[in-house]
Amino acid sequence: TKENFILSTEHGPRWGDEINLIEYKGNYGWPVASYGELYKNQEPLNKLYYKKSHEQYGFIDPIFSFSQSIGISQLTQVPKNFSKYWNNNFLIASLNSASLYRVKFNNNFTKLLYYEKIFVGKRIRDIIYIESLKTFIISLDEGSGFLGFVSLDE
């Protein structure tokens, strides 16, 4: 982030996509702990199911874990020149829900304050910002590939 925090998205098991605040030598629990579940008809490795408590087993909890599988992909900070209404926001691309998620964290990135789902209708793999155009370009994961554009009229 512009504030020198490192955030990561984790494409987890069913219902276990996460956003993590990366700490030096931090352990986030995979593949032992996750708020996700095994997929239907999936056999657990070594008869181990995912532990739900990260802290109890010495792991760092995610900032947020999605209760539905969104197929989380890239996360990017929204620049200040994009919109005065989206200051201190981030966009998250998703494959499974074919949507962008606009999210806002608290000041020290330990909690997700809110998210807004913006339906696009195609799987979104990547997102970049073109500052001179005040526009996000999204890579749509469809066949031979398509691009989408996100901008605002204020």
XYZ file of N, CA and C in Angstrom:
462
model
N 0.847 -1.185 0.000
C 0.000 0.000 0.000
C 0.886 1.241 0.000
N 0.290 2.382 -0.224
C 1.027 3.639 -0.164
C 1.493 3.931 1.265
N 0.894 3.262 2.240
C 1.261 3.439 3.652
C 2.304 2.410 4.105
N 2.881 1.665 3.150
C 3.926 0.665 3.415
C 3.436 -0.570 4.163
N 2.193 -0.926 4.000
C 1.683 -2.208 4.461
C 1.676 -3.154 3.273
N 1.833 -4.441 3.537
C 1.752 -5.432 2.470
C 0.485 -6.258 2.685
N -0.404 -6.204 1.710
C -1.649 -6.976 1.745
C -1.560 -8.068 0.692
N -2.188 -9.207 0.985
C -2.183 -10.298 0.013
C -3.562 -10.926 -0.039
N -3.897 -11.433 -1.213
C -5.118 -12.218 -1.348
C -4.720 -13.679 -1.387
N -5.553 -14.518 -0.805
C -5.280 -15.958 -0.761
C -6.492 -16.690 -1.323
N -6.282 -17.330 -2.468
C -7.348 -18.127 -3.091
C -7.410 -19.446 -2.319
N -8.309 -19.517 -1.360
C -8.361 -20.648 -0.451
C -9.291 -21.754 -0.892
N -9.564 -22.696 0.018
C -10.512 -23.762 -0.284
C -11.935 -23.193 -0.328
N -12.902 -24.046 -0.566
C -14.299 -23.605 -0.661
C -14.663 -22.752 0.544
N -15.123 -21.556 0.302
C -15.523 -20.566 1.310
C -14.346 -20.063 2.137
N -13.146 -20.119 1.603
C -11.977 -19.740 2.391
C -11.067 -18.716 1.738
N -11.570 -17.939 0.779
C -10.745 -16.885 0.189
C -10.457 -15.836 1.258
N -9.202 -15.380 1.319
C -8.777 -14.506 2.412
C -8.071 -13.258 1.902
N -8.075 -12.245 2.775
C -7.207 -11.077 2.638
C -6.322 -11.085 3.872
N -5.005 -11.016 3.663
C -4.055 -11.071 4.772
C -3.175 -9.834 4.805
N -2.843 -9.404 6.017
C -1.831 -8.377 6.241
C -0.530 -9.125 6.500
N 0.428 -8.967 5.608
C 1.661 -9.731 5.680
C 2.597 -9.140 6.741
N 3.078 -10.028 7.601
C 4.041 -9.658 8.637
C 5.329 -10.442 8.410
N 6.436 -9.870 8.799
C 7.730 -10.520 8.659
C 7.715 -11.856 9.380
N 8.070 -12.919 8.669
C 8.096 -14.298 9.165
C 6.733 -14.782 9.660
N 5.655 -14.161 9.186
C 4.309 -14.556 9.590
C 3.880 -15.870 8.962
N 3.108 -16.648 9.703
C 2.556 -17.909 9.215
C 1.037 -17.782 9.246
N 0.406 -17.967 8.101
C -1.034 -17.733 7.964
C -1.847 -19.017 7.982
N -1.175 -20.137 8.246
C -1.894 -21.359 8.541
C -2.078 -22.374 7.447
N -1.910 -21.985 6.185
C -2.165 -22.930 5.103
C -1.088 -24.007 5.075
N -1.436 -25.269 4.949
C -2.755 -25.854 4.718
C -3.423 -26.407 5.976
N -2.996 -25.963 7.151
C -3.558 -26.490 8.398
C -4.834 -25.751 8.799
N -4.787 -24.407 8.786
C -5.917 -23.606 9.249
C -6.525 -22.807 8.104
N -7.848 -22.811 8.054
C -8.590 -22.033 7.067
C -10.038 -21.954 7.531
N -10.706 -20.846 7.201
C -12.138 -20.766 7.477
C -12.937 -21.437 6.361
N -12.244 -21.923 5.352
C -12.891 -22.648 4.264
C -13.140 -24.100 4.636
N -13.748 -24.805 3.709
C -14.103 -26.215 3.904
C -13.591 -27.041 2.740
N -13.572 -28.335 2.921
C -13.240 -29.237 1.823
C -14.320 -29.140 0.748
N -13.917 -29.303 -0.500
C -14.899 -29.368 -1.574
C -15.670 -30.680 -1.472
N -16.860 -30.712 -2.024
C -17.660 -31.931 -2.007
C -16.848 -33.076 -2.597
N -16.944 -34.242 -1.980
C -16.254 -35.461 -2.414
C -14.729 -35.369 -2.329
N -14.203 -34.353 -1.643
C -12.757 -34.235 -1.468
C -12.343 -34.980 -0.206
N -11.345 -35.801 -0.338
C -10.825 -36.544 0.813
C -9.814 -35.681 1.550
N -9.927 -35.608 2.865
C -8.936 -34.820 3.611
C -7.564 -35.469 3.562
N -6.520 -34.655 3.444
C -5.158 -35.170 3.472
C -4.829 -35.614 4.888
N -4.305 -36.827 5.042
C -3.903 -37.347 6.355
C -5.031 -37.251 7.382
N -6.259 -37.354 6.908
C -7.438 -37.263 7.785
C -7.470 -35.953 8.574
N -6.827 -34.907 8.050
C -6.794 -33.590 8.701
C -7.830 -32.685 8.040
N -8.688 -32.094 8.822
C -9.583 -31.067 8.309
C -8.984 -29.729 8.694
N -9.437 -28.681 8.056
C -8.901 -27.363 8.357
C -9.283 -26.930 9.772
N -8.310 -26.484 10.526
C -8.553 -25.944 11.863
C -9.162 -24.557 11.683
N -10.172 -24.248 12.468
C -10.854 -22.969 12.319
C -10.204 -21.862 13.140
N -9.488 -22.217 14.181
C -8.815 -21.205 14.987
C -7.380 -21.056 14.504
N -7.066 -19.906 13.958
C -5.683 -19.638 13.560
C -4.833 -19.382 14.808
N -5.335 -18.517 15.659
C -4.585 -18.084 16.841
C -4.222 -19.249 17.763
N -5.151 -20.161 17.983
C -4.926 -21.297 18.880
C -3.743 -22.161 18.427
N -3.472 -22.187 17.117
C -2.396 -23.014 16.579
C -1.168 -22.189 16.186
N -1.119 -20.925 16.610
C 0.052 -20.088 16.378
C 0.111 -19.426 15.018
N -1.033 -19.338 14.327
C -1.082 -18.722 13.013
C -1.701 -17.331 13.105
N -1.473 -16.529 12.092
C -2.037 -15.178 12.026
C -3.391 -15.254 11.328
N -4.407 -14.671 11.959
C -5.744 -14.623 11.361
C -5.751 -13.718 10.139
N -6.600 -14.041 9.150
C -6.751 -13.119 8.019
C -7.457 -11.843 8.482
N -7.249 -10.769 7.730
C -8.033 -9.554 7.975
C -9.501 -9.872 7.720
N -9.735 -10.657 6.658
C -11.105 -10.991 6.267
C -11.091 -12.312 5.514
N -12.115 -13.112 5.746
C -12.311 -14.354 5.016
C -13.721 -14.333 4.436
N -13.835 -14.517 3.127
C -15.144 -14.488 2.477
C -15.909 -15.763 2.806
N -17.165 -15.629 3.199
C -17.984 -16.790 3.558
C -18.521 -17.511 2.321
N -18.391 -16.896 1.161
C -18.710 -17.536 -0.105
C -17.465 -17.470 -0.974
N -17.236 -18.483 -1.770
C -16.048 -18.500 -2.632
C -16.211 -17.484 -3.752
N -15.387 -16.422 -3.704
C -15.449 -15.427 -4.773
C -14.386 -15.690 -5.828
N -13.482 -16.645 -5.577
C -12.371 -16.862 -6.506
C -11.473 -15.646 -6.517
N -11.047 -15.242 -5.324
C -10.305 -13.989 -5.159
C -9.070 -13.968 -6.043
N -8.793 -12.824 -6.618
C -7.653 -12.658 -7.506
C -6.849 -11.460 -7.020
N -6.612 -10.488 -7.864
C -5.728 -9.373 -7.553
C -6.397 -8.308 -6.697
N -5.591 -7.657 -5.868
C -6.023 -6.538 -5.023
C -5.174 -5.331 -5.396
N -5.802 -4.179 -5.565
C -5.063 -2.963 -5.899
C -5.672 -1.768 -5.163
N -4.810 -0.841 -4.768
C -5.260 0.356 -4.073
C -5.807 1.359 -5.084
N -6.923 2.002 -4.746
C -7.518 3.012 -5.613
C -6.756 4.322 -5.400
N -6.171 4.879 -6.451
C -5.418 6.129 -6.305
C -6.324 7.302 -5.935
N -5.740 8.296 -5.291
C -6.504 9.472 -4.842
C -7.138 10.229 -5.994
N -6.514 10.218 -7.178
C -7.072 11.004 -8.283
C -8.232 10.304 -8.993
N -8.581 9.067 -8.583
C -9.674 8.356 -9.249
C -11.035 8.941 -8.885
N -11.299 9.105 -7.591
C -12.590 9.627 -7.139
C -12.502 10.056 -5.682
N -13.057 11.211 -5.383
C -13.073 11.656 -3.979
C -13.962 10.749 -3.127
N -14.867 10.025 -3.762
C -15.764 9.127 -3.033
C -15.122 7.771 -2.736
N -14.032 7.464 -3.391
C -13.363 6.172 -3.230
C -11.998 6.320 -2.562
N -11.763 7.419 -1.832
C -10.494 7.604 -1.138
C -10.267 6.481 -0.137
N -9.031 6.028 -0.060
C -8.623 4.960 0.859
C -9.374 3.654 0.610
N -9.759 3.407 -0.615
C -10.417 2.168 -1.001
C -9.461 1.304 -1.809
N -9.825 0.031 -1.936
C -9.094 -0.932 -2.747
C -10.101 -1.642 -3.630
N -9.633 -2.181 -4.736
C -10.461 -3.033 -5.585
C -9.874 -4.435 -5.575
N -10.769 -5.417 -5.498
C -10.384 -6.819 -5.539
C -11.064 -7.450 -6.746
N -10.272 -8.131 -7.560
C -10.804 -8.856 -8.710
C -11.230 -10.244 -8.255
N -12.258 -10.785 -8.894
C -12.708 -12.140 -8.541
C -13.017 -12.935 -9.801
N -12.715 -14.209 -9.714
C -12.959 -15.122 -10.833
C -14.338 -15.764 -10.721
N -14.655 -16.310 -9.564
C -15.884 -17.087 -9.384
C -17.142 -16.229 -9.407
N -17.095 -15.059 -8.772
C -18.313 -14.250 -8.699
C -18.439 -13.260 -9.849
N -17.432 -13.226 -10.752
C -17.460 -12.348 -11.923
C -17.761 -10.900 -11.524
N -17.086 -10.454 -10.466
C -17.336 -9.131 -9.915
C -16.043 -8.485 -9.450
N -16.104 -7.175 -9.298
C -15.091 -6.433 -8.562
C -15.657 -6.170 -7.175
N -14.794 -6.104 -6.193
C -15.208 -5.745 -4.839
C -14.460 -4.481 -4.451
N -15.216 -3.443 -4.104
C -14.615 -2.225 -3.567
C -14.614 -2.378 -2.060
N -13.433 -2.273 -1.447
C -13.311 -2.511 -0.012
C -12.604 -1.354 0.664
N -12.857 -1.235 1.968
C -12.160 -0.236 2.785
C -11.741 -0.898 4.086
N -10.468 -0.660 4.465
C -9.904 -1.188 5.698
C -9.807 -0.078 6.735
N -9.642 -0.471 8.006
C -9.347 0.535 9.018
C -7.921 1.046 8.787
N -7.498 2.059 9.543
C -6.224 2.741 9.275
C -4.989 1.855 9.403
N -5.008 0.847 10.278
C -3.827 -0.011 10.434
C -3.997 -1.370 9.748
N -4.995 -1.493 8.886
C -5.210 -2.675 8.047
C -5.361 -3.964 8.867
N -6.076 -3.868 9.969
C -6.351 -5.060 10.770
C -7.808 -5.497 10.657
N -8.623 -4.698 9.970
C -10.053 -5.002 9.884
C -10.620 -4.438 8.588
N -11.483 -5.220 7.947
C -12.223 -4.752 6.777
C -13.464 -4.030 7.283
N -13.621 -2.770 6.901
C -14.765 -1.980 7.368
C -16.021 -2.248 6.542
N -15.866 -2.357 5.229
C -17.014 -2.695 4.378
C -16.527 -3.162 3.018
N -17.440 -3.812 2.297
C -17.167 -4.115 0.897
C -18.443 -3.949 0.091
N -18.244 -3.593 -1.159
C -19.339 -3.429 -2.117
C -19.034 -4.323 -3.312
N -19.992 -5.157 -3.682
C -19.838 -6.037 -4.848
C -20.316 -5.283 -6.085
N -19.443 -5.228 -7.108
C -19.769 -4.568 -8.374
C -19.776 -5.654 -9.446
N -20.960 -6.060 -9.865
C -21.091 -7.169 -10.816
C -20.597 -6.748 -12.200
N -19.723 -7.555 -12.786
C -19.179 -7.303 -14.119
C -19.727 -8.323 -15.119
N -19.900 -9.568 -14.679
C -20.466 -10.597 -15.541
C -19.435 -11.482 -16.229
N -18.165 -11.223 -15.997
C -17.078 -12.042 -16.548
C -16.044 -12.265 -15.447
N -15.319 -13.381 -15.543
C -14.246 -13.683 -14.590
C -13.141 -12.639 -14.738
N -12.684 -12.084 -13.612
C -11.676 -11.017 -13.651
C -10.372 -11.555 -13.080
N -9.349 -11.557 -13.902
C -8.048 -12.097 -13.504
C -7.144 -11.000 -12.925
N -6.988 -9.891 -13.635
C -6.046 -8.828 -13.236
C -6.691 -7.465 -13.379
N -6.069 -6.495 -12.697
C -6.548 -5.124 -12.768
C -5.355 -4.185 -12.622
N -5.293 -3.176 -13.488
C -4.251 -2.149 -13.376
C -4.917 -0.782 -13.530
N -4.223 0.251 -13.068
C -4.748 1.612 -13.148
C -3.884 2.440 -14.089
N -4.541 3.158 -14.996
C -3.858 4.089 -15.892
C -4.169 5.497 -15.386
N -3.177 6.073 -14.715
C -3.402 7.354 -14.036
C -3.801 8.470 -14.991
N -3.164 8.553 -16.155
C -3.460 9.640 -17.093
C -4.897 9.585 -17.604
N -5.510 8.395 -17.591
C -6.894 8.236 -18.051
C -7.891 8.158 -16.893
N -7.388 8.094 -15.669
C -8.239 7.886 -14.491
C -9.149 6.670 -14.713
N -8.542 5.578 -15.178
C -9.296 4.395 -15.567
C -8.564 3.127 -15.140
N -9.336 2.172 -14.628
C -8.816 0.830 -14.372
C -9.051 -0.019 -15.609
N -8.059 -0.822 -15.953
C -8.213 -1.797 -17.027
C -8.247 -3.162 -16.366
N -9.277 -3.942 -16.700
C -9.419 -5.277 -16.108
C -9.262 -6.331 -17.196
N -8.517 -7.377 -16.843
C -8.310 -8.506 -17.739
C -9.383 -9.540 -17.444
N -10.221 -9.795 -18.449
C -11.321 -10.736 -18.290
C -10.874 -12.109 -18.781
N -11.013 -13.091 -17.927
C -10.518 -14.451 -18.154
C -11.531 -15.238 -18.981
N -11.657 -14.878 -20.251
C -12.656 -15.492 -21.119
C -12.014 -15.875 -22.446
N -11.931 -17.159 -22.749
C -11.448 -17.630 -24.050
C -10.159 -16.974 -24.488
N -10.231 -16.204 -25.555
C -9.037 -15.552 -26.100
C -8.683 -14.280 -25.344
N -9.471 -13.914 -24.355
C -9.156 -12.758 -23.522
C -9.856 -11.490 -23.965
N -10.323 -10.749 -23.011
C -10.980 -9.478 -23.251
C -10.491 -8.491 -22.202
N -10.633 -7.208 -22.500
C -10.320 -6.158 -21.537
C -11.591 -5.413 -21.197
N -11.669 -4.942 -19.979
C -12.763 -4.093 -19.557
C -12.199 -2.811 -18.982
N -13.025 -1.792 -18.892
C -12.585 -0.503 -18.396
C -13.511 -0.027 -17.307
N -12.944 0.526 -16.228
C -13.732 1.036 -15.108
C -13.307 2.469 -14.864
N -14.263 3.382 -15.014
C -14.017 4.797 -14.716
C -15.304 5.375 -14.152
N -15.200 6.561 -13.585
C -16.350 7.213 -12.979
C -16.557 8.598 -13.565
N -17.817 8.991 -13.700
C -18.157 10.381 -14.022
C -18.595 11.020 -12.732
N -17.885 12.072 -12.356
C -18.269 12.756 -11.099
C -18.821 14.115 -11.395
